[in-house]
CSV table of C-alpha atoms in Angstrom, one decimal:
chain,number,residue,atom,x,y,z
A,1,MET,CA,0.0,0.0,0.0
A,2,THR,CA,1.3,3.5,-0.8
A,3,GLN,CA,1.2,6.8,1.0
A,4,GLY,CA,-0.9,9.5,-0.6
A,5,ASP,CA,-4.3,11.1,-0.5
A,6,VAL,CA,-5.8,8.7,2.1
A,7,SER,CA,-9.4,9.6,1.4
A,8,HIS,CA,-9.0,8.5,-2.2
A,9,THR,CA,-6.2,5.9,-2.2
A,10,ILE,CA,-7.4,4.0,0.8
A,11,PHE,CA,-11.0,4.7,1.5
A,12,GLY,CA,-12.6,5.9,-1.7
A,13,GLU,CA,-14.3,9.2,-2.2
A,14,PRO,CA,-14.1,11.9,0.6
A,15,GLU,CA,-17.2,13.4,2.3
A,16,PRO,CA,-19.2,15.7,0.1
A,17,PRO,CA,-18.6,19.5,0.5
A,18,PRO,CA,-20.8,21.6,2.8
A,19,THR,CA,-22.7,23.2,-0.2
A,20,ARG,CA,-24.1,19.8,-1.1
A,21,LEU,CA,-25.1,19.2,2.5
A,22,ARG,CA,-27.0,22.5,2.6
A,23,ALA,CA,-28.8,21.6,-0.7
A,24,ARG,CA,-30.2,18.5,1.0
A,25,ARG,CA,-31.5,20.1,4.2
A,26,ARG,CA,-35.1,19.6,3.4
A,27,GLN,CA,-34.8,16.1,2.2
A,28,PRO,CA,-35.4,14.4,5.6
A,29,GLN,CA,-38.9,16.0,5.7
A,30,ARG,CA,-39.7,14.7,2.3
A,31,ARG,CA,-38.2,11.3,3.3
A,32,ASN,CA,-40.4,11.3,6.4
A,33,ARG,CA,-43.5,12.0,4.3
A,34,ARG,CA,-42.6,9.1,2.0
A,35,TRP,CA,-42.3,6.7,5.0
A,36,LEU,CA,-45.7,7.9,6.3
A,37,VAL,CA,-47.3,7.1,3.0
A,38,LEU,CA,-45.6,3.8,2.9
A,39,LEU,CA,-46.7,2.9,6.4
A,40,ILE,CA,-50.3,3.8,5.6
A,41,ALA,CA,-50.1,1.6,2.4
A,42,LEU,CA,-48.7,-1.3,4.5
A,43,ALA,CA,-51.5,-1.0,7.0
A,44,LEU,CA,-54.0,-1.3,4.1
A,45,LEU,CA,-52.2,-4.1,2.4
A,46,GLY,CA,-51.8,-6.2,5.6
A,47,GLY,CA,-49.2,-8.3,7.2
A,48,ALA,CA,-47.9,-9.9,4.0
A,49,ALA,CA,-46.5,-6.5,2.7
A,50,TRP,CA,-44.8,-5.8,6.1
A,51,ALA,CA,-43.2,-9.2,6.0
A,52,ALA,CA,-41.7,-8.3,2.6
A,53,VAL,CA,-40.2,-5.1,4.0
A,54,SER,CA,-38.7,-7.1,7.0
A,55,VAL,CA,-36.9,-9.3,4.5
A,56,ILE,CA,-35.8,-6.5,2.2
A,57,LYS,CA,-34.4,-4.2,4.9
A,58,PRO,CA,-31.6,-6.5,6.1
A,59,VAL,CA,-30.6,-7.2,2.6
A,60,VAL,CA,-30.3,-3.5,1.8
A,61,ALA,CA,-28.4,-2.9,5.1
A,62,SER,CA,-25.9,-5.6,4.2
A,63,VAL,CA,-25.2,-4.2,0.8
A,64,PHE,CA,-24.6,-0.6,2.0
A,65,ASP,CA,-23.0,-1.6,5.3
A,66,PHE,CA,-24.9,1.0,7.3
A,67,GLY,CA,-23.1,1.7,10.6
A,68,GLY,CA,-23.5,4.1,13.4
A,69,SER,CA,-24.7,1.6,16.0
A,70,GLU,CA,-23.2,-1.0,18.3
A,71,SER,CA,-24.7,-3.7,16.1
A,72,ALA,CA,-22.3,-2.7,13.2
A,73,ASP,CA,-19.4,-4.4,15.1
A,74,PHE,CA,-18.8,-7.7,16.8
A,75,PRO,CA,-18.3,-7.6,20.6
A,76,GLY,CA,-15.0,-9.6,20.2
A,77,PRO,CA,-12.6,-11.0,21.1
A,78,GLY,CA,-13.6,-13.7,18.5
A,79,GLU,CA,-12.9,-17.4,18.1
A,80,GLY,CA,-11.8,-19.9,15.5
A,81,GLU,CA,-8.7,-18.9,13.5
A,82,VAL,CA,-9.1,-17.8,9.9
A,83,GLU,CA,-6.3,-16.8,7.4
A,84,ILE,CA,-6.8,-13.8,5.2
A,85,VAL,CA,-4.6,-12.5,2.4
A,86,VAL,CA,-3.8,-8.8,1.7
A,87,SER,CA,-2.8,-8.6,-1.9
A,88,PRO,CA,-0.4,-6.0,-3.3
A,89,GLY,CA,-2.2,-2.8,-4.3
A,90,GLU,CA,-5.3,-3.4,-2.2
A,91,THR,CA,-7.1,-0.4,-0.7
A,92,GLY,CA,-8.5,-0.1,2.8
A,93,GLU,CA,-12.0,-0.8,1.3
A,94,ASP,CA,-10.7,-4.0,-0.3
A,95,ILE,CA,-9.3,-5.2,3.0
A,96,ALA,CA,-12.6,-4.3,4.7
A,97,THR,CA,-14.4,-6.5,2.2
A,98,THR,CA,-12.0,-9.4,2.7
A,99,LEU,CA,-12.4,-9.2,6.5
A,100,ARG,CA,-16.2,-9.0,6.4
A,101,ASP,CA,-16.5,-11.9,3.9
A,102,ALA,CA,-14.2,-14.0,6.1
A,103,GLY,CA,-16.4,-13.3,9.1
A,104,VAL,CA,-13.6,-11.5,10.9
A,105,VAL,CA,-15.5,-8.2,11.2
A,106,LYS,CA,-19.3,-7.7,11.1
A,107,THR,CA,-19.4,-4.9,8.6
A,108,ARG,CA,-17.0,-3.1,6.2
A,109,GLY,CA,-17.9,0.2,7.7
A,110,ALA,CA,-16.8,-0.8,11.2
A,111,TYR,CA,-13.3,-1.5,9.9
A,112,ILE,CA,-13.1,1.5,7.6
A,113,ASP,CA,-14.0,3.8,10.5
A,114,VAL,CA,-11.2,2.4,12.6
A,115,ALA,CA,-8.7,2.6,9.7
A,116,ARG,CA,-9.7,6.2,8.9
A,117,SER,CA,-8.8,7.2,12.5
A,118,ASP,CA,-5.2,6.1,11.9
A,119,PRO,CA,-4.4,6.7,8.2
A,120,GLU,CA,-0.6,6.4,8.7
A,121,ARG,CA,-0.8,2.9,10.1
A,122,ALA,CA,-3.5,2.0,7.6
A,123,ALA,CA,-1.3,3.0,4.7
A,124,ALA,CA,1.6,0.9,6.1
A,125,ILE,CA,-0.2,-2.4,6.2
A,126,GLN,CA,1.9,-4.8,4.2
A,127,PRO,CA,0.7,-7.4,1.6
A,128,GLY,CA,0.8,-10.9,2.9
A,129,ARG,CA,-1.1,-13.5,4.9
A,130,TYR,CA,-2.4,-13.0,8.4
A,131,THR,CA,-4.1,-15.2,11.0
A,132,LEU,CA,-7.2,-13.6,12.7
A,133,LEU,CA,-10.2,-14.7,14.6
A,134,LYS,CA,-13.8,-14.8,13.5
A,135,GLY,CA,-16.0,-12.3,15.3
A,136,MET,CA,-13.3,-9.8,16.2
A,137,THR,CA,-14.0,-6.1,16.8
A,138,ALA,CA,-12.8,-3.9,13.9
A,139,ALA,CA,-10.3,-2.3,16.2
A,140,GLU,CA,-8.8,-5.7,17.1
A,141,ALA,CA,-8.6,-6.8,13.5
A,142,PHE,CA,-6.9,-3.5,12.5
A,143,ALA,CA,-4.4,-3.9,15.3
A,144,VAL,CA,-3.4,-7.3,14.0
A,145,LEU,CA,-2.9,-6.1,10.4
A,146,ALA,CA,-1.1,-3.0,11.3
A,147,ASP,CA,1.6,-4.9,13.2
A,148,PRO,CA,4.2,-6.2,10.7
A,149,ALA,CA,5.2,-8.9,13.2
A,150,ASN,CA,1.9,-10.7,12.5
A,151,ARG,CA,2.6,-11.1,8.8
A,152,ILE,CA,3.1,-14.7,7.9
A,153,THR,CA,6.5,-14.9,6.1
A,154,SER,CA,6.5,-18.3,4.6
A,155,GLY,CA,7.1,-17.0,1.1
A,156,THR,CA,9.9,-17.6,-1.3
A,157,THR,CA,13.2,-15.9,-0.3
A,158,VAL,CA,15.7,-15.2,-3.0
A,159,ARG,CA,19.0,-13.8,-1.5
A,160,GLU,CA,21.3,-11.2,-3.0
A,161,GLY,CA,24.0,-12.1,-5.4
A,162,LEU,CA,22.6,-15.2,-7.0
A,163,TRP,CA,23.0,-15.8,-10.7
A,164,ALA,CA,19.8,-16.1,-12.7
A,165,THR,CA,20.3,-19.8,-13.1
A,166,GLU,CA,20.7,-20.2,-9.3
A,167,THR,CA,17.6,-18.0,-8.8
A,168,PHE,CA,15.6,-20.4,-11.0
A,169,GLU,CA,16.6,-23.3,-8.8
A,170,VAL,CA,15.6,-21.5,-5.6
A,171,LEU,CA,12.2,-20.6,-7.1
A,172,SER,CA,11.7,-24.1,-8.3
A,173,ALA,CA,12.5,-25.6,-4.9
A,174,SER,CA,9.9,-23.4,-3.3
A,175,THR,CA,7.1,-23.4,-5.8
A,176,GLY,CA,7.5,-26.8,-7.5
A,177,ILE,CA,7.6,-25.2,-10.9
A,178,PRO,CA,10.3,-26.9,-13.0
A,179,VAL,CA,13.6,-24.9,-13.6
A,180,LYS,CA,13.1,-25.3,-17.3
A,181,GLU,CA,9.9,-23.3,-17.1
A,182,TYR,CA,11.7,-20.4,-15.5
A,183,ALA,CA,14.5,-20.6,-18.0
A,184,ALA,CA,11.9,-20.5,-20.8
A,185,ALA,CA,10.0,-17.6,-19.3
A,186,ALA,CA,13.2,-15.6,-18.9
A,187,LYS,CA,13.7,-15.6,-22.7
A,188,ASP,CA,10.3,-14.0,-23.2
A,189,ALA,CA,11.2,-10.3,-22.4
A,190,LYS,CA,7.6,-9.1,-23.1
A,191,ALA,CA,5.9,-11.6,-20.9
A,192,ILE,CA,8.1,-10.7,-17.9
A,193,GLY,CA,8.2,-7.0,-18.5
A,194,LEU,CA,12.0,-6.9,-19.1
A,195,PRO,CA,13.0,-3.4,-20.1
A,196,ALA,CA,14.5,-2.8,-23.6
A,197,GLU,CA,17.8,-1.6,-22.0
A,198,ALA,CA,18.3,-5.2,-20.6
A,199,GLU,CA,18.8,-6.3,-24.2
A,200,GLY,CA,17.0,-9.6,-23.5
A,201,ASN,CA,19.3,-10.6,-20.7
A,202,VAL,CA,17.5,-11.2,-17.4
A,203,GLU,CA,20.7,-11.4,-15.3
A,204,GLY,CA,20.7,-8.6,-12.8
A,205,TRP,CA,17.0,-7.9,-13.1
A,206,LEU,CA,15.6,-10.5,-10.7
A,207,ALA,CA,15.3,-8.5,-7.5
A,208,PRO,CA,16.3,-10.4,-4.3
A,209,SER,CA,13.5,-10.4,-1.8
A,210,THR,CA,10.9,-12.5,0.0
A,211,TYR,CA,7.9,-13.0,-2.3
A,212,GLU,CA,4.4,-14.1,-1.5
A,213,PHE,CA,3.4,-15.3,-5.0
A,214,PRO,CA,-0.3,-15.8,-5.6
A,215,GLU,CA,-1.4,-19.4,-5.7
A,216,ASN,CA,-1.1,-21.0,-9.2
A,217,SER,CA,1.0,-18.1,-10.5
A,218,THR,CA,3.1,-19.0,-13.5
A,219,ALA,CA,6.9,-18.8,-13.9
A,220,ALA,CA,6.5,-15.8,-16.1
A,221,GLU,CA,4.3,-14.0,-13.6
A,222,GLN,CA,6.8,-14.6,-10.8
A,223,LEU,CA,9.7,-13.4,-12.9
A,224,ALA,CA,7.7,-10.4,-13.9
A,225,ALA,CA,7.1,-9.5,-10.2
A,226,MET,CA,10.9,-9.7,-9.6
A,227,VAL,CA,11.7,-7.5,-12.7
A,228,ALA,CA,9.2,-4.9,-11.6
A,229,GLN,CA,10.8,-4.8,-8.2
A,230,THR,CA,14.2,-4.1,-9.7
A,231,VAL,CA,12.7,-1.3,-11.8
A,232,LYS,CA,11.2,0.2,-8.7
A,233,VAL,CA,14.5,0.1,-6.8
A,234,LEU,CA,16.3,1.7,-9.8
A,235,ASP,CA,13.7,4.5,-10.0
A,236,ALA,CA,13.9,5.1,-6.2
A,237,ALA,CA,17.7,5.5,-6.5
A,238,GLY,CA,17.2,8.1,-9.2
A,239,VAL,CA,18.7,6.1,-12.0
A,240,ALA,CA,17.8,7.4,-15.5
A,241,THR,CA,16.5,4.8,-18.0
A,242,LYS,CA,19.6,5.1,-20.2
A,243,ASP,CA,21.9,4.4,-17.2
A,244,ARG,CA,20.0,1.4,-15.8
A,245,LYS,CA,22.2,-1.3,-17.5
A,246,ASP,CA,25.5,0.2,-16.4
A,247,VAL,CA,24.3,0.8,-12.9
A,248,LEU,CA,23.1,-2.8,-12.6
A,249,ILE,CA,26.4,-4.1,-13.9
A,250,LEU,CA,28.3,-2.0,-11.4
A,251,ALA,CA,25.9,-3.0,-8.6
A,252,SER,CA,26.3,-6.7,-9.4
A,253,LEU,CA,30.1,-6.3,-9.1
A,254,VAL,CA,29.7,-4.5,-5.8
A,255,GLU,CA,27.3,-7.2,-4.6
A,256,ALA,CA,29.8,-9.9,-5.4
A,257,GLU,CA,32.8,-8.2,-3.8
A,258,ALA,CA,31.3,-6.5,-0.7
A,259,LYS,CA,30.2,-8.3,2.5
A,260,LEU,CA,29.4,-5.2,4.6
A,261,ASP,CA,27.0,-2.5,3.6
A,262,GLU,CA,29.4,0.2,4.7
A,263,ASP,CA,31.9,-1.0,2.1
A,264,ARG,CA,29.5,-0.9,-0.9
A,265,PRO,CA,29.8,2.8,-1.8
A,266,LYS,CA,33.6,2.6,-1.4
A,267,ILE,CA,33.9,-0.4,-3.6
A,268,ALA,CA,31.7,1.3,-6.2
A,269,ARG,CA,34.1,4.2,-6.1
A,270,VAL,CA,37.1,2.0,-6.6
A,271,PHE,CA,35.6,0.5,-9.8
A,272,LEU,CA,34.6,3.9,-11.1
A,273,ASN,CA,38.1,5.3,-10.4
A,274,ARG,CA,39.5,2.5,-12.5
A,275,LEU,CA,37.0,3.0,-15.3
A,276,GLU,CA,37.7,6.7,-15.5
A,277,THR,CA,41.5,6.3,-15.5
A,278,ASP,CA,43.2,4.9,-18.7
A,279,GLY,CA,46.8,5.0,-17.3
A,280,GLU,CA,48.4,4.0,-14.1
A,281,PRO,CA,47.9,2.3,-11.7
A,282,THR,CA,45.2,0.0,-13.2
A,283,TYR,CA,44.9,1.1,-16.9
A,284,GLY,CA,41.1,0.9,-16.9
A,285,LEU,CA,41.0,-2.7,-15.7
A,286,LEU,CA,38.4,-3.6,-13.1
A,287,GLN,CA,40.3,-6.8,-12.2
A,288,SER,CA,37.2,-8.4,-10.5
A,289,ASP,CA,37.7,-12.1,-9.7
A,290,ALA,CA,34.0,-12.4,-9.3
A,291,ALA,CA,33.5,-11.3,-12.9
A,292,VAL,CA,36.1,-13.8,-14.1
A,293,SER,CA,34.4,-16.6,-12.2
A,294,TYR,CA,30.9,-15.6,-13.6
A,295,GLY,CA,32.3,-15.8,-17.1
A,296,ALA,CA,33.8,-19.2,-16.4
A,297,GLN,CA,30.5,-20.3,-14.7
A,298,ARG,CA,32.4,-21.6,-11.7
A,299,ARG,CA,31.7,-20.3,-8.2
A,300,SER,CA,35.1,-19.6,-6.6
A,301,LEU,CA,36.7,-17.0,-4.4
A,302,PHE,CA,39.9,-17.4,-6.3
A,303,PRO,CA,39.8,-18.2,-10.1
A,304,SER,CA,42.4,-20.6,-11.4
A,305,SER,CA,45.4,-19.4,-13.4
A,306,ALA,CA,43.8,-20.8,-16.5
A,307,GLU,CA,40.6,-18.8,-15.9
A,308,LEU,CA,42.5,-15.6,-15.1
A,309,ASN,CA,44.4,-15.9,-18.4
A,310,ASP,CA,41.5,-16.8,-20.5
A,311,ALA,CA,41.1,-13.9,-23.0
A,312,SER,CA,38.1,-15.6,-24.6
A,313,ASN,CA,36.0,-15.0,-21.5
A,314,PRO,CA,34.2,-11.6,-22.2
A,315,TYR,CA,33.8,-11.2,-18.4
A,316,ASN,CA,37.6,-11.4,-17.8
A,317,THR,CA,38.1,-8.0,-16.3
A,318,ARG,CA,41.6,-8.9,-15.5
A,319,LEU,CA,42.4,-8.6,-19.2
A,320,ILE,CA,39.6,-6.6,-20.8
A,321,PRO,CA,39.2,-3.0,-19.7
A,322,GLY,CA,35.8,-1.4,-19.0
A,323,LEU,CA,32.6,-2.9,-17.7
A,324,PRO,CA,31.8,-6.5,-18.5
A,325,PRO,CA,29.0,-7.0,-21.1
A,326,GLY,CA,26.3,-7.5,-18.5
A,327,PRO,CA,25.5,-8.0,-14.8
A,328,ILE,CA,27.3,-10.9,-13.1
A,329,SER,CA,24.5,-11.4,-10.4
A,330,ASN,CA,21.2,-10.1,-9.2
A,331,PRO,CA,22.2,-7.2,-6.8
A,332,GLY,CA,20.1,-6.1,-3.8
A,333,ALA,CA,18.9,-2.6,-3.1
A,334,ALA,CA,21.9,-1.7,-1.0
A,335,SER,CA,24.3,-2.4,-3.9
A,336,ILE,CA,22.1,-0.6,-6.4
A,337,ASN,CA,22.0,2.5,-4.2
A,338,ALA,CA,25.8,2.3,-3.8
A,339,ALA,CA,26.4,2.1,-7.5
A,340,ALA,CA,24.0,5.0,-8.1
A,341,ASN,CA,25.5,7.0,-5.2
A,342,PRO,CA,29.2,6.0,-4.8
A,343,ALA,CA,31.4,7.4,-2.0
A,344,ASP,CA,34.1,10.0,-2.7
A,345,GLY,CA,37.6,8.8,-2.4
A,346,PRO,CA,41.0,8.3,-4.3
A,347,TRP,CA,41.2,4.6,-4.0
A,348,PHE,CA,42.1,2.3,-6.8
A,349,PHE,CA,42.4,-1.0,-4.8
A,350,PHE,CA,40.6,-2.9,-2.2
A,351,VAL,CA,40.9,-6.3,-0.6
A,352,ALA,CA,39.0,-8.2,2.0
A,353,VAL,CA,41.7,-9.1,4.5
A,354,ASN,CA,39.3,-11.3,6.4
A,355,PRO,CA,37.0,-13.4,4.2
A,356,ILE,CA,34.9,-14.4,7.2
A,357,THR,CA,34.1,-11.0,8.7
A,358,GLY,CA,34.4,-9.1,5.4
A,359,GLU,CA,36.9,-6.6,6.8
A,360,THR,CA,38.1,-4.7,3.8
A,361,LYS,CA,41.1,-2.4,3.3
A,362,TYR,CA,41.6,0.2,0.6
A,363,GLY,CA,44.7,1.5,-1.2
A,364,VAL,CA,45.6,4.4,-3.4
A,365,THR,CA,48.9,3.0,-4.7
A,366,LEU,CA,50.0,-0.4,-5.7
A,367,GLU,CA,52.3,-0.4,-2.7
A,368,ASP,CA,49.3,0.1,-0.4
A,369,HIS,CA,47.5,-2.7,-2.1
A,370,ASN,CA,50.4,-5.1,-1.9
A,371,ARG,CA,50.7,-4.5,1.8
A,372,ASN,CA,47.0,-5.4,2.3
A,373,VAL,CA,47.4,-8.5,0.1
A,374,ARG,CA,50.2,-9.7,2.3
A,375,GLU,CA,47.9,-9.4,5.3
A,376,LEU,CA,45.3,-11.5,3.4
A,377,THR,CA,47.9,-14.1,2.4
A,378,ALA,CA,49.1,-14.4,6.0
A,379,TYR,CA,45.5,-15.0,7.1
A,380,CYS,CA,44.9,-17.6,4.4
A,381,ASN,CA,48.1,-19.5,5.3
A,382,GLU,CA,46.9,-19.7,8.9
A,383,LYS,CA,43.2,-20.5,8.1
A,384,PRO,CA,43.1,-22.0,4.6
A,385,LYS,CA,39.6,-23.3,4.9
A,386,ASP,CA,38.3,-19.7,5.4
A,387,CYS,CA,39.8,-18.9,2.1
A,388,GLY,CA,38.4,-21.9,0.2
A,389,LEU,CA,41.8,-23.5,-0.1
């Protein structure tokens, strides 16, 4: 749910202006005269007609959810658990309907009145599944939905930094949809809403997150939700459409190389300093081992000598200057924000001197870098398993 004009976005049309109210002042008198005529007619027609009205009135009341009395709300606290779903984009009125239809609240109006009294919390209700009781008061139901801790988080979690192929495997394990269906859907750019600047490559566009996919949703629909989330993050970071691809490439490199959020903007700056400098000390080479490993399609902290010297690998940033041809993973929001808003600094080098904690040191000169590399080498000699050796 989004912030905005609460009266429109969450609860529908606002109350009519005073001029309309003044125009209707005399209507209650006319309405009273109509009821008087109706009552006289009923008296003449007999009990059968009155029985008809007694049936029609509750039906009308249920349709229009007339409130204003204690009977519009359950007494609470309720009993018997029931699970309800708040879908993305639903308004407060949609939620009110869901609650009433599930027997959680007695009327839509009762819930809407409570939510209107606290529009900030109402707007912050998150999509997802919630367990409530049948016969709750509207205030109790609202309190459950407004507390994020009550959201059932049994969805599909896709972590940051996975390759697209690895993402398909995670999705398949959670949903039961075969990997091949995700792979096929990824090739249909139109079906999954893949922007033109992606050039048909889904890598980097599958936003890491926890998803509550609708029941029976297809592979294409699920990938579309992930692509849409990436676009949303890019837009929030202020990335122009023409820059999306390059920002995602840089963000994917940052995602692969950084362990701590505090290092992401600094690592982004290191890569940009290298890209913007043709000469010493790095001659435009990014020298990302993670990029080399992606091109070789082998997960490794340290690529082999053969992989490092493979000039046929277009992702070999050890040998080929500039950005690689595409993202090397699916970066999270923190890495995208770092790529869009890098730190200021003169660094050309960085190295994680502790692969476990992620402690990273930066250097301006090659001498600085070599000193930091020696620290990493000493650590790996002492604890080779930590370094994947």
